[in-house]
Tab-separated table of C-alpha atoms in Angstrom:
chain	number	residue	atom	x	y	z
A	35	UNK	CA	-16.716	38.338	-38.033
A	36	UNK	CA	-16.578	40.292	-34.736
A	37	UNK	CA	-13.710	40.639	-32.266
A	38	UNK	CA	-13.854	36.942	-31.303
A	39	UNK	CA	-10.633	34.974	-31.908
A	40	UNK	CA	-10.657	33.572	-35.422
A	41	UNK	CA	-9.790	30.048	-34.249
A	42	UNK	CA	-12.992	29.994	-32.140
A	43	UNK	CA	-15.103	31.099	-35.118
A	44	UNK	CA	-13.608	28.462	-37.427
A	45	UNK	CA	-13.968	25.736	-34.792
A	46	UNK	CA	-17.578	26.643	-34.050
A	47	UNK	CA	-18.565	26.546	-37.733
A	48	UNK	CA	-16.808	23.250	-38.476
A	49	UNK	CA	-18.077	21.568	-35.296
A	50	UNK	CA	-21.570	22.838	-36.062
A	51	UNK	CA	-21.405	21.475	-39.604
A	52	UNK	CA	-20.461	18.064	-38.205
A	53	UNK	CA	-23.189	18.120	-35.520
A	54	UNK	CA	-25.863	19.119	-38.037
A	55	UNK	CA	-24.804	16.539	-40.610
A	56	UNK	CA	-23.716	19.070	-43.209
A	57	UNK	CA	-20.379	17.323	-42.882
A	58	UNK	CA	-21.594	13.748	-42.585
A	59	UNK	CA	-19.691	10.871	-40.919
A	60	UNK	CA	-17.005	9.723	-43.347
A	61	UNK	CA	-17.023	12.985	-45.310
A	62	UNK	CA	-13.709	14.615	-46.104
A	63	UNK	CA	-13.063	17.912	-44.329
A	64	UNK	CA	-11.739	20.793	-46.439
A	65	UNK	CA	-7.957	20.916	-46.491
A	66	UNK	CA	-6.075	23.370	-44.335
A	67	UNK	CA	-5.118	25.322	-47.451
A	68	UNK	CA	-8.807	25.598	-48.410
A	69	UNK	CA	-9.756	26.715	-44.888
A	70	UNK	CA	-6.991	29.324	-44.839
A	71	UNK	CA	-8.394	30.770	-48.060
A	72	UNK	CA	-12.048	30.533	-46.972
A	73	UNK	CA	-11.555	32.245	-43.602
A	74	UNK	CA	-8.708	34.539	-44.664
A	75	UNK	CA	-6.736	33.111	-41.781
A	76	UNK	CA	-3.172	31.990	-41.087
A	77	UNK	CA	-2.021	28.389	-41.473
A	78	UNK	CA	-1.094	28.038	-37.740
A	79	UNK	CA	-4.603	29.164	-36.742
A	80	UNK	CA	-6.248	26.561	-38.990
A	81	UNK	CA	-3.827	23.881	-37.803
A	82	UNK	CA	-4.780	24.687	-34.207
A	83	UNK	CA	-8.469	24.262	-35.044
A	84	UNK	CA	-7.889	20.918	-36.756
A	85	UNK	CA	-5.861	19.620	-33.819
A	86	UNK	CA	-8.694	20.559	-31.461
A	87	UNK	CA	-11.250	18.770	-33.635
A	88	UNK	CA	-9.037	15.678	-33.602
A	89	UNK	CA	-8.686	15.752	-29.805
A	90	UNK	CA	-12.455	16.138	-29.460
A	91	UNK	CA	-12.911	13.023	-31.569
A	92	UNK	CA	-14.846	14.816	-34.301
A	93	UNK	CA	-12.382	14.183	-37.112
A	94	UNK	CA	-9.518	11.807	-37.858
A	95	UNK	CA	-6.449	12.210	-40.022
A	96	UNK	CA	-5.605	9.514	-42.564
A	97	UNK	CA	-2.027	9.506	-43.795
A	98	UNK	CA	-1.856	10.481	-47.459
A	99	UNK	CA	-5.639	10.870	-47.765
A	100	UNK	CA	-6.684	13.879	-45.686
A	101	UNK	CA	-8.953	14.603	-42.720
A	102	UNK	CA	-12.383	12.957	-42.376
A	103	UNK	CA	-15.389	13.232	-40.077
A	104	UNK	CA	-15.322	10.381	-37.566
A	105	UNK	CA	-18.038	7.742	-37.609
A	106	UNK	CA	-20.736	8.717	-35.093
A	107	UNK	CA	-19.338	12.226	-34.611
A	108	UNK	CA	-22.737	13.818	-35.075
A	109	UNK	CA	-24.518	11.487	-32.634
A	110	UNK	CA	-22.762	12.404	-29.404
A	111	UNK	CA	-20.094	9.730	-29.661
A	112	UNK	CA	-17.371	12.358	-29.653
A	113	UNK	CA	-18.334	13.551	-26.159
A	114	UNK	CA	-18.364	10.248	-24.251
A	115	UNK	CA	-15.729	7.886	-22.891
A	116	UNK	CA	-16.648	4.599	-21.276
A	117	UNK	CA	-15.044	2.930	-18.255
A	118	UNK	CA	-15.079	-0.849	-18.282
A	119	UNK	CA	-13.472	-1.819	-14.971
A	120	UNK	CA	-14.811	-5.092	-13.503
A	121	UNK	CA	-15.251	-4.640	-9.745
A	122	UNK	CA	-14.662	-0.874	-9.993
A	123	UNK	CA	-16.533	-0.109	-6.773
A	124	UNK	CA	-14.510	-2.735	-4.914
A	125	UNK	CA	-11.046	-1.566	-6.030
A	126	UNK	CA	-9.587	1.479	-4.307
A	127	UNK	CA	-6.720	1.917	-6.781
A	128	UNK	CA	-9.060	2.142	-9.779
A	129	UNK	CA	-11.364	4.561	-7.978
A	130	UNK	CA	-8.454	7.000	-7.607
A	131	UNK	CA	-7.231	6.482	-11.172
A	132	UNK	CA	-10.696	6.908	-12.659
A	133	UNK	CA	-11.409	9.974	-10.544
A	134	UNK	CA	-8.429	11.678	-12.142
A	135	UNK	CA	-9.502	10.443	-15.577
A	136	UNK	CA	-12.918	12.029	-15.083
A	137	UNK	CA	-11.334	15.376	-14.193
A	138	UNK	CA	-8.971	15.280	-17.173
A	139	UNK	CA	-11.725	14.187	-19.571
A	140	UNK	CA	-13.903	17.072	-18.417
A	141	UNK	CA	-11.227	19.583	-19.380
A	142	UNK	CA	-11.478	18.177	-22.914
A	143	UNK	CA	-15.306	18.462	-22.808
A	144	UNK	CA	-15.827	14.693	-22.556
A	145	UNK	CA	-18.090	12.860	-20.134
A	146	UNK	CA	-16.681	9.712	-18.521
A	147	UNK	CA	-19.335	7.005	-18.134
A	148	UNK	CA	-18.815	4.915	-14.985
A	149	UNK	CA	-20.553	1.701	-16.010
A	150	UNK	CA	-21.349	-0.828	-13.261
A	151	UNK	CA	-19.814	-4.230	-13.972
A	152	UNK	CA	-19.156	-5.007	-10.313
A	153	UNK	CA	-20.020	-8.144	-8.410
A	154	UNK	CA	-23.148	-6.533	-6.957
A	155	UNK	CA	-25.264	-6.890	-10.109
A	156	UNK	CA	-27.377	-9.765	-11.372
A	157	UNK	CA	-25.888	-12.634	-13.351
A	158	UNK	CA	-22.278	-13.777	-13.759
A	159	UNK	CA	-19.612	-11.080	-13.704
A	160	UNK	CA	-18.479	-11.967	-17.239
A	161	UNK	CA	-21.993	-11.478	-18.622
A	162	UNK	CA	-22.239	-8.035	-17.022
A	163	UNK	CA	-18.897	-6.977	-18.463
A	164	UNK	CA	-19.873	-8.014	-21.999
A	165	UNK	CA	-23.309	-6.393	-21.614
A	166	UNK	CA	-21.658	-3.125	-20.610
A	167	UNK	CA	-19.467	-3.246	-23.711
A	168	UNK	CA	-22.616	-3.571	-25.864
A	169	UNK	CA	-24.195	-0.671	-23.957
A	170	UNK	CA	-21.199	1.542	-24.731
A	171	UNK	CA	-21.485	0.649	-28.412
A	172	UNK	CA	-25.166	1.629	-28.364
A	173	UNK	CA	-24.280	4.944	-26.726
A	174	UNK	CA	-21.684	5.731	-29.420
A	175	UNK	CA	-18.801	6.350	-27.012
A	176	UNK	CA	-15.623	7.761	-28.533
A	177	UNK	CA	-13.387	5.311	-26.662
A	178	UNK	CA	-13.303	2.784	-23.825
A	179	UNK	CA	-10.848	2.374	-20.952
A	180	UNK	CA	-10.731	-1.351	-20.135
A	181	UNK	CA	-9.098	-3.261	-17.295
A	182	UNK	CA	-9.325	-6.901	-18.464
A	183	UNK	CA	-11.274	-9.258	-16.246
A	184	UNK	CA	-9.220	-11.379	-13.849
A	185	UNK	CA	-9.703	-14.023	-11.122
A	186	UNK	CA	-12.344	-16.037	-12.999
A	187	UNK	CA	-11.851	-19.225	-15.055
A	188	UNK	CA	-13.601	-17.737	-18.116
A	189	UNK	CA	-11.689	-14.436	-18.106
A	190	UNK	CA	-10.045	-15.178	-21.472
A	191	UNK	CA	-13.363	-15.721	-23.246
A	192	UNK	CA	-14.961	-12.690	-21.572
A	193	UNK	CA	-12.084	-10.351	-22.415
A	194	UNK	CA	-12.087	-11.586	-26.017
A	195	UNK	CA	-15.847	-10.966	-26.289
A	196	UNK	CA	-15.436	-7.413	-24.993
A	197	UNK	CA	-12.602	-6.597	-27.387
A	198	UNK	CA	-14.420	-8.146	-30.360
A	199	UNK	CA	-17.548	-6.097	-29.566
A	200	UNK	CA	-15.656	-2.818	-29.378
A	201	UNK	CA	-13.475	-3.601	-32.400
A	202	UNK	CA	-16.542	-4.345	-34.539
A	203	UNK	CA	-17.848	-0.870	-33.683
A	204	UNK	CA	-14.419	0.677	-34.377
A	205	UNK	CA	-14.199	2.044	-30.835
A	206	UNK	CA	-10.619	2.673	-29.624
A	207	UNK	CA	-9.530	0.882	-26.445
A	208	UNK	CA	-6.907	1.867	-23.873
A	209	UNK	CA	-6.032	-0.916	-21.425
A	210	UNK	CA	-5.508	-0.040	-17.775
A	211	UNK	CA	-3.115	-1.785	-15.368
A	212	UNK	CA	-2.818	-5.046	-17.311
A	213	UNK	CA	-2.615	-6.396	-20.815
A	214	UNK	CA	-4.848	-8.985	-22.429
A	215	UNK	CA	-1.814	-11.171	-23.159
A	216	UNK	CA	0.787	-12.580	-20.815
A	217	UNK	CA	4.323	-11.232	-21.040
A	218	UNK	CA	6.336	-11.281	-23.219
A	219	UNK	CA	3.374	-11.248	-25.631
A	220	UNK	CA	1.565	-7.938	-26.241
A	221	UNK	CA	-1.932	-7.227	-27.490
A	222	UNK	CA	-2.473	-4.614	-30.237
A	223	UNK	CA	-3.865	-2.027	-27.792
A	224	UNK	CA	-2.384	0.878	-25.852
A	225	UNK	CA	-1.580	-0.041	-22.250
A	226	UNK	CA	-1.169	2.373	-19.324
A	227	UNK	CA	0.228	0.834	-16.153
A	228	UNK	CA	3.047	0.869	-13.656
A	229	UNK	CA	6.183	-1.100	-14.464
A	230	UNK	CA	5.096	-4.153	-12.456
A	231	UNK	CA	8.305	-6.061	-13.063
A	232	UNK	CA	10.563	-3.231	-11.950
A	233	UNK	CA	8.307	-2.496	-8.950
A	234	UNK	CA	8.637	-6.060	-7.676
A	235	UNK	CA	12.384	-5.974	-8.265
A	236	UNK	CA	12.561	-2.759	-6.215
A	237	UNK	CA	10.568	-4.256	-3.321
A	238	UNK	CA	12.450	-7.574	-3.252
A	239	UNK	CA	15.817	-5.823	-3.499
A	240	UNK	CA	14.906	-3.699	-0.483
A	241	UNK	CA	14.175	-6.822	1.569
A	242	UNK	CA	17.445	-8.392	0.480
A	243	UNK	CA	19.353	-5.246	1.448
A	244	UNK	CA	17.720	-5.456	4.889
A	245	UNK	CA	19.225	-8.910	5.367
A	246	UNK	CA	16.319	-11.147	4.374
A	247	UNK	CA	17.724	-14.034	2.352
A	248	UNK	CA	14.836	-16.481	2.047
A	249	UNK	CA	11.824	-14.697	0.613
A	250	UNK	CA	8.583	-16.287	-0.631
A	251	UNK	CA	5.993	-14.842	-3.030
A	252	UNK	CA	2.275	-15.260	-2.218
A	253	UNK	CA	-0.619	-14.751	-4.664
A	254	UNK	CA	-4.183	-15.885	-5.177
A	255	UNK	CA	-5.119	-18.363	-7.929
A	256	UNK	CA	-6.292	-17.030	-11.318
A	257	UNK	CA	-4.330	-13.810	-10.835
A	258	UNK	CA	-3.937	-11.203	-13.593
A	259	UNK	CA	-0.915	-11.107	-15.954
A	260	UNK	CA	0.445	-8.332	-13.730
A	261	UNK	CA	1.151	-10.906	-11.029
A	262	UNK	CA	3.285	-12.920	-13.444
A	263	UNK	CA	5.312	-9.744	-14.082
A	264	UNK	CA	5.676	-9.167	-10.339
A	265	UNK	CA	6.870	-12.740	-9.877
A	266	UNK	CA	9.410	-12.209	-12.668
A	267	UNK	CA	10.769	-9.070	-10.974
A	268	UNK	CA	10.951	-10.884	-7.632
A	269	UNK	CA	12.943	-13.736	-9.198
A	270	UNK	CA	15.298	-11.356	-11.010
A	271	UNK	CA	16.138	-9.591	-7.748
A	272	UNK	CA	16.882	-12.910	-6.055
A	273	UNK	CA	19.171	-14.032	-8.872
A	274	UNK	CA	21.058	-10.730	-8.796
A	275	UNK	CA	21.671	-11.350	-5.095
A	276	UNK	CA	23.101	-14.800	-5.855
A	277	UNK	CA	19.966	-16.682	-4.771
A	278	UNK	CA	18.457	-19.120	-7.257
A	279	UNK	CA	14.652	-19.059	-6.877
A	280	UNK	CA	12.765	-22.334	-7.005
A	281	UNK	CA	9.192	-23.045	-8.162
A	282	UNK	CA	8.323	-23.881	-4.546
A	283	UNK	CA	9.109	-20.290	-3.494
A	284	UNK	CA	5.949	-19.019	-5.227
A	285	UNK	CA	2.720	-19.986	-3.468
A	286	UNK	CA	-0.783	-19.692	-4.951
A	287	UNK	CA	-3.717	-20.021	-2.573
A	288	UNK	CA	-6.060	-18.281	-0.156
A	289	UNK	CA	-4.066	-16.216	2.392
A	290	UNK	CA	-7.092	-16.365	4.676
A	291	UNK	CA	-6.900	-20.165	4.880
A	292	UNK	CA	-4.839	-21.218	7.936
A	293	UNK	CA	-4.056	-24.592	6.334
A	294	UNK	CA	-2.577	-22.909	3.244
A	295	UNK	CA	-0.519	-20.536	5.418
A	296	UNK	CA	0.717	-23.423	7.585
A	297	UNK	CA	1.914	-25.170	4.420
A	298	UNK	CA	3.898	-22.078	3.431
A	299	UNK	CA	5.428	-21.788	6.884
A	300	UNK	CA	6.398	-25.446	6.786
A	301	UNK	CA	7.933	-25.109	3.309
A	302	UNK	CA	9.918	-21.943	4.030
A	303	UNK	CA	13.089	-21.884	6.130
A	304	UNK	CA	12.401	-18.188	6.811
A	305	UNK	CA	9.229	-16.124	7.006
A	306	UNK	CA	9.552	-13.155	4.698
A	307	UNK	CA	6.748	-12.730	2.166
A	308	UNK	CA	6.215	-10.560	-0.889
A	309	UNK	CA	2.477	-10.564	-1.621
A	310	UNK	CA	0.856	-9.904	-4.985
A	311	UNK	CA	-1.130	-6.950	-3.592
A	312	UNK	CA	-2.053	-5.224	-0.340
A	313	UNK	CA	-5.287	-7.169	0.086
A	314	UNK	CA	-3.362	-10.454	-0.015
A	315	UNK	CA	-0.769	-9.058	2.386
A	316	UNK	CA	-3.387	-7.813	4.864
A	317	UNK	CA	-5.180	-11.178	4.827
A	318	UNK	CA	-1.885	-13.036	5.293
A	319	UNK	CA	-0.992	-10.832	8.274
A	320	UNK	CA	-4.376	-11.568	9.841
A	321	UNK	CA	-3.925	-15.308	9.405
A	322	UNK	CA	-0.403	-15.151	10.812
A	323	UNK	CA	-1.848	-13.407	13.878
A	324	UNK	CA	-4.341	-16.261	14.280
A	325	UNK	CA	-1.476	-18.767	14.139
A	326	UNK	CA	0.529	-16.884	16.740
A	327	UNK	CA	3.125	-15.621	14.247
A	328	UNK	CA	3.945	-12.024	15.181
A	329	UNK	CA	4.738	-9.442	12.477
A	330	UNK	CA	7.463	-8.183	12.238
A	331	UNK	CA	9.158	-10.145	15.068
A	332	UNK	CA	8.462	-13.616	13.617
A	333	UNK	CA	7.588	-12.805	9.992
A	334	UNK	CA	7.846	-9.930	7.534
A	335	UNK	CA	5.150	-9.093	4.969
A	336	UNK	CA	5.139	-6.657	2.028
A	337	UNK	CA	2.547	-5.843	-0.637
A	338	UNK	CA	1.689	-3.763	-3.709
A	339	UNK	CA	-0.595	-0.757	-4.369
A	340	UNK	CA	-0.412	1.296	-1.122
A	341	UNK	CA	-4.161	1.386	-0.597
A	342	UNK	CA	-5.498	3.687	2.134
A	343	UNK	CA	-5.646	1.020	4.829
A	344	UNK	CA	-2.043	-0.153	4.211
A	345	UNK	CA	-0.797	2.424	6.726
A	346	UNK	CA	-3.694	1.748	9.123
A	347	UNK	CA	-3.187	-1.969	9.719
A	348	UNK	CA	-2.146	-3.128	13.186
A	349	UNK	CA	1.357	-3.238	11.754
A	350	UNK	CA	1.673	-0.653	8.920
A	351	UNK	CA	2.472	-2.364	5.628
A	352	UNK	CA	5.573	-1.924	3.498
A	353	UNK	CA	4.285	-1.672	-0.069
A	354	UNK	CA	4.687	-0.270	-3.568
A	355	UNK	CA	2.929	3.067	-4.036
A	356	UNK	CA	1.038	3.426	-7.321
A	357	UNK	CA	0.919	6.974	-8.829
A	358	UNK	CA	-2.850	6.932	-9.337
A	359	UNK	CA	-3.319	10.506	-10.513
A	360	UNK	CA	-0.459	10.254	-12.988
A	361	UNK	CA	-1.903	6.980	-14.307
A	362	UNK	CA	-5.300	8.608	-14.849
A	363	UNK	CA	-3.786	11.548	-16.692
A	364	UNK	CA	-1.622	9.257	-18.834
A	365	UNK	CA	-4.662	7.143	-19.763
A	366	UNK	CA	-6.703	10.127	-20.980
A	367	UNK	CA	-3.728	11.469	-22.897
A	368	UNK	CA	-3.205	8.063	-24.522
A	369	UNK	CA	-6.847	7.983	-25.604
A	370	UNK	CA	-6.819	11.471	-27.130
A	371	UNK	CA	-3.602	10.643	-28.981
A	372	UNK	CA	-5.169	7.412	-30.233
A	373	UNK	CA	-8.205	9.355	-31.480
A	374	UNK	CA	-5.917	11.793	-33.250
A	375	UNK	CA	-3.775	9.036	-34.812
A	376	UNK	CA	-5.818	5.813	-35.030
A	377	UNK	CA	-3.250	4.063	-37.209
A	378	UNK	CA	-0.198	4.478	-34.989
A	379	UNK	CA	1.388	1.381	-33.400
A	380	UNK	CA	0.183	0.211	-29.999
A	381	UNK	CA	2.125	1.673	-27.086
A	382	UNK	CA	3.073	0.432	-23.612
A	383	UNK	CA	3.109	3.431	-21.273
A	384	UNK	CA	4.733	2.354	-17.998
A	385	UNK	CA	4.985	4.743	-15.045
A	386	UNK	CA	7.525	4.542	-12.248
A	387	UNK	CA	6.632	3.772	-8.621
A	388	UNK	CA	7.831	4.571	-5.110
A	389	UNK	CA	8.592	2.219	-2.235
A	390	UNK	CA	6.720	2.947	1.014
A	391	UNK	CA	8.782	1.365	3.798
A	392	UNK	CA	6.862	0.681	7.019
A	393	UNK	CA	7.054	-1.517	10.086
A	394	UNK	CA	5.801	-4.796	8.544
A	395	UNK	CA	9.303	-5.460	7.210
A	396	UNK	CA	11.311	-4.040	10.116
A	397	UNK	CA	14.090	-6.174	11.529
A	398	UNK	CA	13.636	-7.343	15.126
A	399	UNK	CA	15.631	-5.516	17.778
A	400	UNK	CA	18.120	-8.381	17.936
A	401	UNK	CA	19.054	-7.482	14.345
A	402	UNK	CA	18.308	-10.823	12.671
A	403	UNK	CA	15.910	-11.215	9.756
A	404	UNK	CA	12.365	-12.022	10.898
A	405	UNK	CA	11.637	-15.709	11.206
A	406	UNK	CA	15.299	-16.768	11.077
A	407	UNK	CA	15.657	-20.056	12.874
A	408	UNK	CA	17.890	-19.881	15.915
């Protein structure tokens, strides 16, 4: 044993024994006391090695039983994470989150597989998502980051098929942005997201403080469970301001359809809109332009996500800024902790947001809320 740090020597020998099959999948690893004696090392040094092996996905600790080689650890599974993000190439927010995840995974010597389950492939989107889950099983990934499918009638069946496939292979899952279940229910998987309910409350409260009293919520049909949380936050803010929301204040439809937008304008006494996301808000603003409704003089529009173009629209968009890098880092950390402690309870890791206030919700010069009837 040369001048190399002892923890590196111990790690190299144990990792090599796992890779070569000397320590086979399912085999019990020598106890820390045995390793201290074998390598004439200190207990903290051995503990450090074991923690590293856990984080690398090579071994797992079982309460009251000991430490065991993970299934598939000698086949490359320990070095791969899979991304299962339907429409990944079409979603700016996820591109930023996953970019950070790739950087963080690399520091832990993992490779992040960017599987293509976007709308550009062949066959229905749901079939591609399930096929990608099977591909990750075949490639022995150590874990999968999954944003459940949304905006399709069969999303429930597709998401269930994905989870069942990964569960059968004993592959840990960390959910991104949204849960499989609708609030207040929770699935038995770790979730990393923003606090959608609080974010919507923050945005709606800002509009109320600006003097807007009649505020509608606009979303597309078949939206994700996150939209239900955003609607809940919007309604809570209204109630706290002494305004009782009605079912007719929430509108589901295509913001690019002038007929749908005309119906909203007819139903609302004022023209202030919280939209489920920036894409919906941008499309609504475009349709309002077509109808001769000027933002922010005649209507105010706000969104969620703070995508790159939100500040580049004809009228820059007030929106909720998502902390993409922090979300990516939190997701990788959640996965490594799950690998280290597979039996711990599922966690909901919710990050805070910031409000980006721009001109789309500015009050007209005359000082009245946009769209107020005179």
